[in-house]
Amino acid sequence: MGKIIAIANQKGGVGKTTTSINLAASLGVLEKKVLLIDADPQANATSGIGIEVEAVEIGTYQLLEHSNSAKEAIVKTETPNLDAIPAHIDLVAIEIELVDKDNREYMLKSALDAVKDDYDYILIDCAPSLGLLTLNALTAADAVIIPIQCEYFALEGLGKLLNTIKSVQKIHNPELDIEGLLLTMYDSRLRLSNQVVEEVQKHFNNMVFQTIIQRNVRLSEAPSYGESIINYDASSKGASNYLSLAKEIINKNA
């Protein structure tokens, strides 16, 4: 039975897509079967693992519309054990189209029922908003990872996200857990980075992953080559950070 994990934060630029791609690839390398779902109309997770966005004919949009099944939308990637359901810019329209549908928050959940048992982990890269797309991801998920960048406004908006998660737990998905808060873009030379780490650990203690994702040039270069950090530079700090996160998640769920 696969575990579905949404990677969400309505703030942009916190490392959601970077985490989705590289955590998925790391879990794959550690011999877990993984499905990565791109639920962001910007489709960065799709291009970031080497899928041509323009060529996507069946993706998350068709899945949410229920015009195609999850099995029909799945694409193999170059990374071992990693499949993907890609996104296309047409995903922008889905929120408007679903608005008057019955059970509109459950569209993704019901689409994934058919493939949930085929994978160890299903990761959903969420859009930087708390709209219907993210709501569908949180309703479908068993748990959520919240990336927080080690910068000045890090905790801004976190309260809002935690409230959204609470209301999803109350109304749509009582099973939803917080898998953990993930500190990203950490630079040990900056006092501010260290203060944010302390602050987050003090407030949330054991909800915070032990692994911290450090700023890493190779990590930011990898998506422009359509590769995960594991494929692009397995010896980089970024790769060892994400492998360590993957191991932490596997141990937690063992």
mmCIF file of N, CA and C in Angstrom, residues 14-108:
data_model
loop_
_atom_site.group_PDB
_atom_site.id
_atom_site.type_symbol
_atom_site.label_atom_id
_atom_site.label_comp_id
_atom_site.label_asym_id
_atom_site.label_seq_id
_atom_site.Cartn_x
_atom_site.Cartn_y
_atom_site.Cartn_z
ATOM 1 N N VAL A 14 10.217 28.165 -2.109
ATOM 2 C CA VAL A 14 10.727 27.594 -0.854
ATOM 3 C C VAL A 14 11.403 26.237 -1.069
ATOM 4 N N GLY A 15 11.364 25.756 -2.312
ATOM 5 C CA GLY A 15 12.015 24.476 -2.597
ATOM 6 C C GLY A 15 11.054 23.300 -2.702
ATOM 7 N N LYS A 16 9.773 23.586 -3.000
ATOM 8 C CA LYS A 16 8.795 22.487 -3.145
ATOM 9 C C LYS A 16 9.159 21.566 -4.300
ATOM 10 N N THR A 17 9.350 22.177 -5.480
ATOM 11 C CA THR A 17 9.600 21.357 -6.669
ATOM 12 C C THR A 17 10.956 20.668 -6.574
ATOM 13 N N THR A 18 11.963 21.404 -6.104
ATOM 14 C CA THR A 18 13.297 20.815 -5.911
ATOM 15 C C THR A 18 13.193 19.594 -5.005
ATOM 16 N N THR A 19 12.405 19.743 -3.934
ATOM 17 C CA THR A 19 12.237 18.635 -2.985
ATOM 18 C C THR A 19 11.463 17.489 -3.623
ATOM 19 N N SER A 20 10.397 17.818 -4.344
ATOM 20 C CA SER A 20 9.594 16.758 -4.978
ATOM 21 C C SER A 20 10.436 15.905 -5.912
ATOM 22 N N ILE A 21 11.178 16.573 -6.802
ATOM 23 C CA ILE A 21 11.979 15.851 -7.802
ATOM 24 C C ILE A 21 13.074 15.021 -7.124
ATOM 25 N N ASN A 22 13.818 15.668 -6.230
ATOM 26 C CA ASN A 22 15.022 15.015 -5.700
ATOM 27 C C ASN A 22 14.719 13.989 -4.617
ATOM 28 N N LEU A 23 13.643 14.224 -3.870
ATOM 29 C CA LEU A 23 13.229 13.209 -2.896
ATOM 30 C C LEU A 23 12.706 11.979 -3.648
ATOM 31 N N ALA A 24 11.934 12.229 -4.709
ATOM 32 C CA ALA A 24 11.402 11.117 -5.514
ATOM 33 C C ALA A 24 12.547 10.295 -6.108
ATOM 34 N N ALA A 25 13.545 10.984 -6.666
ATOM 35 C CA ALA A 25 14.681 10.285 -7.271
ATOM 36 C C ALA A 25 15.485 9.528 -6.209
ATOM 37 N N SER A 26 15.646 10.137 -5.042
ATOM 38 C CA SER A 26 16.418 9.499 -3.962
ATOM 39 C C SER A 26 15.715 8.239 -3.462
ATOM 40 N N LEU A 27 14.390 8.324 -3.298
ATOM 41 C CA LEU A 27 13.635 7.139 -2.867
ATOM 42 C C LEU A 27 13.747 6.037 -3.927
ATOM 43 N N GLY A 28 13.743 6.459 -5.202
ATOM 44 C CA GLY A 28 13.878 5.496 -6.302
ATOM 45 C C GLY A 28 15.222 4.780 -6.261
ATOM 46 N N VAL A 29 16.284 5.563 -6.038
ATOM 47 C CA VAL A 29 17.625 4.996 -5.970
ATOM 48 C C VAL A 29 17.753 4.038 -4.772
ATOM 49 N N LEU A 30 16.980 4.327 -3.716
ATOM 50 C CA LEU A 30 16.991 3.450 -2.535
ATOM 51 C C LEU A 30 16.001 2.285 -2.694
ATOM 52 N N GLU A 31 15.660 2.034 -3.955
ATOM 53 C CA GLU A 31 14.873 0.859 -4.333
ATOM 54 C C GLU A 31 13.429 0.874 -3.860
ATOM 55 N N LYS A 32 12.870 2.077 -3.738
ATOM 56 C CA LYS A 32 11.426 2.190 -3.494
ATOM 57 C C LYS A 32 10.770 2.533 -4.827
ATOM 58 N N LYS A 33 9.569 2.014 -5.043
ATOM 59 C CA LYS A 33 8.836 2.368 -6.262
ATOM 60 C C LYS A 33 8.114 3.683 -6.020
ATOM 61 N N VAL A 34 8.364 4.657 -6.877
ATOM 62 C CA VAL A 34 7.865 6.013 -6.614
ATOM 63 C C VAL A 34 7.104 6.555 -7.825
ATOM 64 N N LEU A 35 6.012 7.262 -7.520
ATOM 65 C CA LEU A 35 5.269 7.998 -8.546
ATOM 66 C C LEU A 35 5.288 9.468 -8.151
ATOM 67 N N LEU A 36 5.744 10.320 -9.059
ATOM 68 C CA LEU A 36 5.766 11.764 -8.806
ATOM 69 C C LEU A 36 4.649 12.410 -9.620
ATOM 70 N N ILE A 37 3.778 13.145 -8.926
ATOM 71 C CA ILE A 37 2.661 13.803 -9.614
ATOM 72 C C ILE A 37 2.883 15.310 -9.603
ATOM 73 N N ASP A 38 2.856 15.907 -10.779
ATOM 74 C CA ASP A 38 3.025 17.348 -10.884
ATOM 75 C C ASP A 38 1.645 17.999 -10.832
ATOM 76 N N ALA A 39 1.341 18.652 -9.707
ATOM 77 C CA ALA A 39 0.028 19.302 -9.549
ATOM 78 C C ALA A 39 0.186 20.822 -9.526
ATOM 79 N N ASP A 40 1.171 21.303 -10.264
ATOM 80 C CA ASP A 40 1.425 22.739 -10.350
ATOM 81 C C ASP A 40 1.386 23.142 -11.824
ATOM 82 N N PRO A 41 0.496 24.092 -12.189
ATOM 83 C CA PRO A 41 0.376 24.494 -13.598
ATOM 84 C C PRO A 41 1.688 24.988 -14.215
ATOM 85 N N GLN A 42 2.652 25.396 -13.366
ATOM 86 C CA GLN A 42 3.942 25.828 -13.930
ATOM 87 C C GLN A 42 4.727 24.648 -14.503
ATOM 88 N N ALA A 43 4.326 23.446 -14.109
ATOM 89 C CA ALA A 43 4.902 22.203 -14.660
ATOM 90 C C ALA A 43 6.419 22.095 -14.498
ATOM 91 N N ASN A 44 6.964 22.706 -13.453
ATOM 92 C CA ASN A 44 8.423 22.654 -13.267
ATOM 93 C C ASN A 44 8.928 21.267 -12.885
ATOM 94 N N ALA A 45 8.119 20.526 -12.144
ATOM 95 C CA ALA A 45 8.551 19.165 -11.786
ATOM 96 C C ALA A 45 8.604 18.291 -13.041
ATOM 97 N N THR A 46 7.700 18.566 -13.977
ATOM 98 C CA THR A 46 7.656 17.804 -15.228
ATOM 99 C C THR A 46 8.929 18.037 -16.041
ATOM 100 N N SER A 47 9.251 19.326 -16.293
ATOM 101 C CA SER A 47 10.459 19.616 -17.077
ATOM 102 C C SER A 47 11.716 19.265 -16.284
ATOM 103 N N GLY A 48 11.634 19.385 -14.945
ATOM 104 C CA GLY A 48 12.798 19.122 -14.099
ATOM 105 C C GLY A 48 13.230 17.668 -14.060
ATOM 106 N N ILE A 49 12.320 16.741 -14.462
ATOM 107 C CA ILE A 49 12.785 15.344 -14.548
ATOM 108 C C ILE A 49 12.878 14.901 -16.006
ATOM 109 N N GLY A 50 12.942 15.900 -16.890
ATOM 110 C CA GLY A 50 13.268 15.576 -18.281
ATOM 111 C C GLY A 50 12.096 15.226 -19.173
ATOM 112 N N ILE A 51 10.875 15.624 -18.781
ATOM 113 C CA ILE A 51 9.717 15.373 -19.656
ATOM 114 C C ILE A 51 9.391 16.673 -20.402
ATOM 115 N N GLU A 52 9.216 16.569 -21.702
ATOM 116 C CA GLU A 52 8.913 17.721 -22.546
ATOM 117 C C GLU A 52 7.474 18.192 -22.258
ATOM 118 N N VAL A 53 7.336 19.365 -21.608
ATOM 119 C CA VAL A 53 6.009 19.833 -21.165
ATOM 120 C C VAL A 53 5.043 19.982 -22.334
ATOM 121 N N GLU A 54 5.542 20.538 -23.440
ATOM 122 C CA GLU A 54 4.671 20.779 -24.607
ATOM 123 C C GLU A 54 4.098 19.480 -25.173
ATOM 124 N N ALA A 55 4.828 18.401 -24.968
ATOM 125 C CA ALA A 55 4.409 17.124 -25.562
ATOM 126 C C ALA A 55 3.437 16.346 -24.678
ATOM 127 N N VAL A 56 3.130 16.886 -23.496
ATOM 128 C CA VAL A 56 2.250 16.154 -22.568
ATOM 129 C C VAL A 56 0.821 16.156 -23.105
ATOM 130 N N GLU A 57 0.289 14.957 -23.332
ATOM 131 C CA GLU A 57 -1.095 14.878 -23.822
ATOM 132 C C GLU A 57 -2.043 14.421 -22.729
ATOM 133 N N ILE A 58 -1.551 13.515 -21.883
ATOM 134 C CA ILE A 58 -2.372 13.067 -20.755
ATOM 135 C C ILE A 58 -1.574 13.340 -19.492
ATOM 136 N N GLY A 59 -2.144 14.130 -18.606
ATOM 137 C CA GLY A 59 -1.422 14.483 -17.379
ATOM 138 C C GLY A 59 -2.391 14.739 -16.232
ATOM 139 N N THR A 60 -1.956 15.568 -15.308
ATOM 140 C CA THR A 60 -2.746 15.817 -14.096
ATOM 141 C C THR A 60 -4.115 16.412 -14.422
ATOM 142 N N TYR A 61 -4.164 17.229 -15.468
ATOM 143 C CA TYR A 61 -5.434 17.853 -15.860
ATOM 144 C C TYR A 61 -6.484 16.791 -16.207
ATOM 145 N N GLN A 62 -6.087 15.859 -17.055
ATOM 146 C CA GLN A 62 -7.021 14.794 -17.474
ATOM 147 C C GLN A 62 -7.394 13.888 -16.299
ATOM 148 N N LEU A 63 -6.441 13.750 -15.381
ATOM 149 C CA LEU A 63 -6.661 12.926 -14.197
ATOM 150 C C LEU A 63 -7.744 13.554 -13.315
ATOM 151 N N LEU A 64 -7.633 14.871 -13.108
ATOM 152 C CA LEU A 64 -8.589 15.579 -12.251
ATOM 153 C C LEU A 64 -9.951 15.702 -12.913
ATOM 154 N N GLU A 65 -9.931 15.750 -14.226
ATOM 155 C CA GLU A 65 -11.187 15.827 -14.979
ATOM 156 C C GLU A 65 -11.867 14.461 -15.055
ATOM 157 N N HIS A 66 -11.079 13.424 -14.737
ATOM 158 C CA HIS A 66 -11.509 12.030 -14.890
ATOM 159 C C HIS A 66 -11.788 11.671 -16.348
ATOM 160 N N SER A 67 -11.088 12.344 -17.282
ATOM 161 C CA SER A 67 -11.246 11.945 -18.686
ATOM 162 C C SER A 67 -10.248 10.842 -19.037
ATOM 163 N N ASN A 68 -9.204 10.698 -18.209
ATOM 164 C CA ASN A 68 -8.259 9.584 -18.362
ATOM 165 C C ASN A 68 -7.941 9.006 -16.995
ATOM 166 N N SER A 69 -7.508 7.745 -17.005
ATOM 167 C CA SER A 69 -7.172 7.114 -15.717
ATOM 168 C C SER A 69 -5.722 7.431 -15.355
ATOM 169 N N ALA A 70 -5.385 7.187 -14.087
ATOM 170 C CA ALA A 70 -4.011 7.408 -13.627
ATOM 171 C C ALA A 70 -3.042 6.536 -14.437
ATOM 172 N N LYS A 71 -3.443 5.285 -14.686
ATOM 173 C CA LYS A 71 -2.552 4.376 -15.432
ATOM 174 C C LYS A 71 -2.224 4.943 -16.818
ATOM 175 N N GLU A 72 -3.209 5.598 -17.443
ATOM 176 C CA GLU A 72 -2.977 6.158 -18.785
ATOM 177 C C GLU A 72 -2.075 7.393 -18.737
ATOM 178 N N ALA A 73 -2.032 8.052 -17.576
ATOM 179 C CA ALA A 73 -1.264 9.295 -17.466
ATOM 180 C C ALA A 73 0.191 9.067 -17.065
ATOM 181 N N ILE A 74 0.498 7.849 -16.598
ATOM 182 C CA ILE A 74 1.841 7.592 -16.061
ATOM 183 C C ILE A 74 2.903 7.503 -17.156
ATOM 184 N N VAL A 75 4.012 8.178 -16.917
ATOM 185 C CA VAL A 75 5.139 8.192 -17.847
ATOM 186 C C VAL A 75 6.364 7.634 -17.108
ATOM 187 N N LYS A 76 7.150 6.816 -17.772
ATOM 188 C CA LYS A 76 8.414 6.340 -17.172
ATOM 189 C C LYS A 76 9.447 7.466 -17.237
ATOM 190 N N THR A 77 10.319 7.550 -16.231
ATOM 191 C CA THR A 77 11.402 8.545 -16.306
ATOM 192 C C THR A 77 12.734 7.810 -16.423
ATOM 193 N N GLU A 78 13.792 8.590 -16.614
ATOM 194 C CA GLU A 78 15.142 8.001 -16.754
ATOM 195 C C GLU A 78 15.681 7.509 -15.415
ATOM 196 N N THR A 79 15.045 7.958 -14.334
ATOM 197 C CA THR A 79 15.539 7.598 -13.000
ATOM 198 C C THR A 79 14.997 6.228 -12.609
ATOM 199 N N PRO A 80 15.841 5.370 -12.044
ATOM 200 C CA PRO A 80 15.363 4.038 -11.658
ATOM 201 C C PRO A 80 14.174 4.114 -10.689
ATOM 202 N N ASN A 81 13.190 3.257 -10.916
ATOM 203 C CA ASN A 81 12.012 3.118 -10.029
ATOM 204 C C ASN A 81 11.133 4.364 -9.935
ATOM 205 N N LEU A 82 11.335 5.328 -10.826
ATOM 206 C CA LEU A 82 10.545 6.570 -10.728
ATOM 207 C C LEU A 82 9.660 6.763 -11.955
ATOM 208 N N ASP A 83 8.345 6.790 -11.715
ATOM 209 C CA ASP A 83 7.373 7.146 -12.749
ATOM 210 C C ASP A 83 6.818 8.532 -12.435
ATOM 211 N N ALA A 84 6.189 9.136 -13.424
ATOM 212 C CA ALA A 84 5.629 10.473 -13.188
ATOM 213 C C ALA A 84 4.281 10.627 -13.874
ATOM 214 N N ILE A 85 3.454 11.493 -13.281
ATOM 215 C CA ILE A 85 2.263 11.986 -13.985
ATOM 216 C C ILE A 85 2.539 13.464 -14.225
ATOM 217 N N PRO A 86 2.775 13.832 -15.490
ATOM 218 C CA PRO A 86 3.239 15.190 -15.781
ATOM 219 C C PRO A 86 2.115 16.221 -15.769
ATOM 220 N N ALA A 87 2.503 17.496 -15.822
ATOM 221 C CA ALA A 87 1.514 18.582 -15.911
ATOM 222 C C ALA A 87 1.780 19.372 -17.182
ATOM 223 N N HIS A 88 0.783 20.154 -17.539
ATOM 224 C CA HIS A 88 0.854 21.004 -18.721
ATOM 225 C C HIS A 88 0.213 22.313 -18.295
ATOM 226 N N ILE A 89 0.499 23.375 -19.016
ATOM 227 C CA ILE A 89 -0.052 24.690 -18.652
ATOM 228 C C ILE A 89 -1.593 24.677 -18.593
ATOM 229 N N ASP A 90 -2.245 23.734 -19.303
ATOM 230 C CA ASP A 90 -3.719 23.683 -19.283
ATOM 231 C C ASP A 90 -4.280 23.398 -17.884
ATOM 232 N N LEU A 91 -3.410 22.977 -16.977
ATOM 233 C CA LEU A 91 -3.834 22.708 -15.600
ATOM 234 C C LEU A 91 -4.376 23.979 -14.928
ATOM 235 N N VAL A 92 -3.967 25.139 -15.436
ATOM 236 C CA VAL A 92 -4.438 26.426 -14.911
ATOM 237 C C VAL A 92 -5.968 26.473 -14.887
ATOM 238 N N ALA A 93 -6.594 25.875 -15.897
ATOM 239 C CA ALA A 93 -8.052 25.991 -16.053
ATOM 240 C C ALA A 93 -8.834 25.073 -15.119
ATOM 241 N N ILE A 94 -8.144 24.110 -14.500
ATOM 242 C CA ILE A 94 -8.883 23.054 -13.796
ATOM 243 C C ILE A 94 -9.688 23.596 -12.619
ATOM 244 N N GLU A 95 -9.154 24.615 -11.920
ATOM 245 C CA GLU A 95 -9.852 25.119 -10.734
ATOM 246 C C GLU A 95 -11.230 25.657 -11.113
ATOM 247 N N ILE A 96 -11.279 26.344 -12.264
ATOM 248 C CA ILE A 96 -12.564 26.920 -12.722
ATOM 249 C C ILE A 96 -13.503 25.799 -13.153
ATOM 250 N N GLU A 97 -12.943 24.799 -13.826
ATOM 251 C CA GLU A 97 -13.781 23.717 -14.343
ATOM 252 C C GLU A 97 -14.345 22.816 -13.246
ATOM 253 N N LEU A 98 -13.601 22.693 -12.158
ATOM 254 C CA LEU A 98 -14.068 21.793 -11.090
ATOM 255 C C LEU A 98 -15.035 22.474 -10.133
ATOM 256 N N VAL A 99 -15.090 23.804 -10.228
ATOM 257 C CA VAL A 99 -15.748 24.569 -9.161
ATOM 258 C C VAL A 99 -17.187 24.134 -8.866
ATOM 259 N N ASP A 100 -17.946 23.748 -9.898
ATOM 260 C CA ASP A 100 -19.342 23.378 -9.630
ATOM 261 C C ASP A 100 -19.562 21.863 -9.681
ATOM 262 N N LYS A 101 -18.473 21.117 -9.682
ATOM 263 C CA LYS A 101 -18.598 19.645 -9.684
ATOM 264 C C LYS A 101 -18.860 19.128 -8.261
ATOM 265 N N ASP A 102 -19.624 18.032 -8.161
ATOM 266 C CA ASP A 102 -19.794 17.387 -6.857
ATOM 267 C C ASP A 102 -18.465 16.759 -6.457
ATOM 268 N N ASN A 103 -18.215 16.722 -5.168
ATOM 269 C CA ASN A 103 -16.988 16.078 -4.662
ATOM 270 C C ASN A 103 -15.725 16.610 -5.321
ATOM 271 N N ARG A 104 -15.718 17.896 -5.635
ATOM 272 C CA ARG A 104 -14.575 18.434 -6.397
ATOM 273 C C ARG A 104 -13.245 18.309 -5.651
ATOM 274 N N GLU A 105 -13.286 18.229 -4.317
ATOM 275 C CA GLU A 105 -12.027 18.101 -3.550
ATOM 276 C C GLU A 105 -11.470 16.680 -3.613
ATOM 277 N N TYR A 106 -12.290 15.724 -4.082
ATOM 278 C CA TYR A 106 -11.894 14.304 -4.034
ATOM 279 C C TYR A 106 -11.470 13.750 -5.393
ATOM 280 N N MET A 107 -11.375 14.626 -6.397
ATOM 281 C CA MET A 107 -11.088 14.152 -7.764
ATOM 282 C C MET A 107 -9.746 13.408 -7.848
ATOM 283 N N LEU A 108 -8.716 13.967 -7.206
ATOM 284 C CA LEU A 108 -7.392 13.340 -7.271
ATOM 285 C C LEU A 108 -7.385 12.048 -6.461
#
